[in-house]
């Protein structure tokens, strides 16, 4: 499977379980790996035949800056599900980094990663089988 890798999409969000996180906000960084077939895009050389990574980055930013969530796990799943619904992807890996998480010991980063795949539609039953 072909893939597009988009790293470091950064915006300020208000996600977290603590009141001060929701009030003050903090940076969140998202990495996305988009799995799709490049065959048609390679033949047409047309951005409409691939996942436009500028639009993907914009959508990720909207999720980061949107409605606050308690968990970055929830944010990662929502981003993954929305990208699968909005773009012609077969699968997606989303990593959400929270580099300023309120952790009481020194740390470099905290991140969660989800992998989601497009679920094929169930075949419709014909009138005779229903």
mmCIF file of C-alpha atoms in Angstrom:
data_model
loop_
_atom_site.group_PDB
_atom_site.id
_atom_site.type_symbol
_atom_site.label_atom_id
_atom_site.label_comp_id
_atom_site.label_asym_id
_atom_site.label_seq_id
_atom_site.Cartn_x
_atom_site.Cartn_y
_atom_site.Cartn_z
ATOM 1 C CA UNK A 1 0.000 0.000 0.000
ATOM 2 C CA UNK A 2 1.257 3.459 -0.864
ATOM 3 C CA UNK A 3 1.395 6.095 1.832
ATOM 4 C CA UNK A 4 1.654 9.796 2.521
ATOM 5 C CA UNK A 5 3.368 10.812 5.770
ATOM 6 C CA UNK A 6 2.485 14.165 7.303
ATOM 7 C CA UNK A 7 4.386 15.035 10.477
ATOM 8 C CA UNK A 8 4.335 17.848 12.970
ATOM 9 C CA UNK A 9 0.904 19.404 12.396
ATOM 10 C CA UNK A 10 0.824 21.722 15.410
ATOM 11 C CA UNK A 11 -1.893 23.845 16.977
ATOM 12 C CA UNK A 12 -3.039 24.946 20.407
ATOM 13 C CA UNK A 13 -5.886 22.912 21.858
ATOM 14 C CA UNK A 14 -7.706 22.785 25.161
ATOM 15 C CA UNK A 15 -7.752 19.035 25.712
ATOM 16 C CA UNK A 16 -7.072 17.453 29.080
ATOM 17 C CA UNK A 17 -8.658 16.300 32.293
ATOM 18 C CA UNK A 18 -7.535 19.274 34.389
ATOM 19 C CA UNK A 19 -9.363 22.621 34.468
ATOM 20 C CA UNK A 20 -6.178 24.590 33.788
ATOM 21 C CA UNK A 21 -5.517 22.553 30.612
ATOM 22 C CA UNK A 22 -8.941 23.411 29.259
ATOM 23 C CA UNK A 23 -8.651 27.050 30.327
ATOM 24 C CA UNK A 24 -5.082 27.824 29.222
ATOM 25 C CA UNK A 25 -4.588 25.395 26.348
ATOM 26 C CA UNK A 26 -1.310 23.946 25.145
ATOM 27 C CA UNK A 27 0.312 22.770 21.917
ATOM 28 C CA UNK A 28 -0.625 19.440 20.416
ATOM 29 C CA UNK A 29 1.337 17.865 17.575
ATOM 30 C CA UNK A 30 -0.162 15.317 15.184
ATOM 31 C CA UNK A 31 1.566 12.951 12.783
ATOM 32 C CA UNK A 32 -0.509 11.158 10.150
ATOM 33 C CA UNK A 33 0.315 8.266 7.848
ATOM 34 C CA UNK A 34 -2.282 7.970 5.087
ATOM 35 C CA UNK A 35 -2.537 4.656 3.257
ATOM 36 C CA UNK A 36 -3.968 4.695 -0.255
ATOM 37 C CA UNK A 37 -3.292 3.491 -3.778
ATOM 38 C CA UNK A 38 -1.372 6.023 -5.908
ATOM 39 C CA UNK A 39 -2.093 4.269 -9.226
ATOM 40 C CA UNK A 40 -4.792 6.665 -10.439
ATOM 41 C CA UNK A 41 -2.992 9.780 -9.174
ATOM 42 C CA UNK A 42 0.240 8.691 -10.825
ATOM 43 C CA UNK A 43 -1.521 8.214 -14.158
ATOM 44 C CA UNK A 44 -3.565 11.429 -14.046
ATOM 45 C CA UNK A 45 -1.011 13.598 -12.216
ATOM 46 C CA UNK A 46 -4.039 15.290 -10.625
ATOM 47 C CA UNK A 47 -4.296 16.151 -6.924
ATOM 48 C CA UNK A 48 -7.998 15.230 -7.014
ATOM 49 C CA UNK A 49 -6.943 11.575 -7.406
ATOM 50 C CA UNK A 50 -5.035 11.424 -4.122
ATOM 51 C CA UNK A 51 -5.436 12.612 -0.546
ATOM 52 C CA UNK A 52 -4.663 16.339 -0.649
ATOM 53 C CA UNK A 53 -2.286 16.640 2.301
ATOM 54 C CA UNK A 54 -2.949 20.361 2.660
ATOM 55 C CA UNK A 55 -6.622 19.589 3.240
ATOM 56 C CA UNK A 56 -5.709 16.750 5.595
ATOM 57 C CA UNK A 57 -3.495 19.111 7.632
ATOM 58 C CA UNK A 58 -6.325 21.650 7.801
ATOM 59 C CA UNK A 59 -8.770 19.007 9.032
ATOM 60 C CA UNK A 60 -6.303 17.833 11.701
ATOM 61 C CA UNK A 61 -5.855 21.435 12.866
ATOM 62 C CA UNK A 62 -9.624 21.838 13.147
ATOM 63 C CA UNK A 63 -9.781 18.804 15.441
ATOM 64 C CA UNK A 64 -6.904 20.053 17.598
ATOM 65 C CA UNK A 65 -8.454 23.512 18.020
ATOM 66 C CA UNK A 66 -12.030 22.235 18.247
ATOM 67 C CA UNK A 67 -14.198 20.950 21.069
ATOM 68 C CA UNK A 68 -12.076 20.020 24.095
ATOM 69 C CA UNK A 69 -11.737 16.340 24.946
ATOM 70 C CA UNK A 70 -10.411 14.781 28.126
ATOM 71 C CA UNK A 71 -8.066 12.282 26.481
ATOM 72 C CA UNK A 72 -5.614 12.459 23.609
ATOM 73 C CA UNK A 73 -6.711 8.893 22.863
ATOM 74 C CA UNK A 74 -10.182 10.271 22.067
ATOM 75 C CA UNK A 75 -8.661 13.011 19.914
ATOM 76 C CA UNK A 76 -6.575 10.511 17.937
ATOM 77 C CA UNK A 77 -9.563 8.250 17.256
ATOM 78 C CA UNK A 78 -11.755 11.165 16.165
ATOM 79 C CA UNK A 79 -9.093 12.440 13.785
ATOM 80 C CA UNK A 80 -8.558 8.969 12.308
ATOM 81 C CA UNK A 81 -12.274 8.298 11.872
ATOM 82 C CA UNK A 82 -12.916 11.682 10.260
ATOM 83 C CA UNK A 83 -10.028 11.326 7.800
ATOM 84 C CA UNK A 84 -11.269 7.887 6.743
ATOM 85 C CA UNK A 85 -14.759 9.319 6.230
ATOM 86 C CA UNK A 86 -13.632 12.409 4.320
ATOM 87 C CA UNK A 87 -10.767 11.168 2.143
ATOM 88 C CA UNK A 88 -10.265 8.159 -0.144
ATOM 89 C CA UNK A 89 -7.969 6.353 2.289
ATOM 90 C CA UNK A 90 -7.665 2.647 2.932
ATOM 91 C CA UNK A 91 -6.135 3.126 6.384
ATOM 92 C CA UNK A 92 -4.599 5.772 8.594
ATOM 93 C CA UNK A 93 -2.162 5.962 11.505
ATOM 94 C CA UNK A 94 -2.610 8.988 13.761
ATOM 95 C CA UNK A 95 -0.152 9.929 16.500
ATOM 96 C CA UNK A 96 -1.094 12.726 18.887
ATOM 97 C CA UNK A 97 1.764 14.234 20.900
ATOM 98 C CA UNK A 98 1.176 16.251 24.065
ATOM 99 C CA UNK A 99 4.670 17.640 24.735
ATOM 100 C CA UNK A 100 3.587 19.830 27.655
ATOM 101 C CA UNK A 101 1.454 17.224 29.422
ATOM 102 C CA UNK A 102 1.133 17.860 33.174
ATOM 103 C CA UNK A 103 3.538 15.147 34.291
ATOM 104 C CA UNK A 104 5.461 15.682 37.535
ATOM 105 C CA UNK A 105 8.745 14.132 36.363
ATOM 106 C CA UNK A 106 11.057 15.159 33.513
ATOM 107 C CA UNK A 107 9.966 13.681 30.172
ATOM 108 C CA UNK A 108 10.537 14.314 26.490
ATOM 109 C CA UNK A 109 7.095 13.635 25.042
ATOM 110 C CA UNK A 110 3.913 11.693 25.560
ATOM 111 C CA UNK A 111 2.056 10.373 22.541
ATOM 112 C CA UNK A 112 -0.677 7.960 21.572
ATOM 113 C CA UNK A 113 -1.046 6.243 18.203
ATOM 114 C CA UNK A 114 -4.121 4.691 16.625
ATOM 115 C CA UNK A 115 -4.460 2.672 13.438
ATOM 116 C CA UNK A 116 -7.795 2.563 11.672
ATOM 117 C CA UNK A 117 -8.787 0.866 8.418
ATOM 118 C CA UNK A 118 -11.699 1.457 6.109
ATOM 119 C CA UNK A 119 -14.381 -1.118 6.757
ATOM 120 C CA UNK A 120 -15.739 -2.524 3.489
ATOM 121 C CA UNK A 121 -19.470 -2.028 3.031
ATOM 122 C CA UNK A 122 -21.540 -5.161 3.561
ATOM 123 C CA UNK A 123 -23.019 -6.529 0.364
ATOM 124 C CA UNK A 124 -26.685 -5.684 -0.090
ATOM 125 C CA UNK A 125 -29.110 -8.587 0.048
ATOM 126 C CA UNK A 126 -31.251 -9.097 -3.036
ATOM 127 C CA UNK A 127 -35.028 -9.187 -2.689
ATOM 128 C CA UNK A 128 -35.070 -12.974 -3.014
ATOM 129 C CA UNK A 129 -32.661 -13.416 -0.078
ATOM 130 C CA UNK A 130 -34.254 -10.886 2.248
#
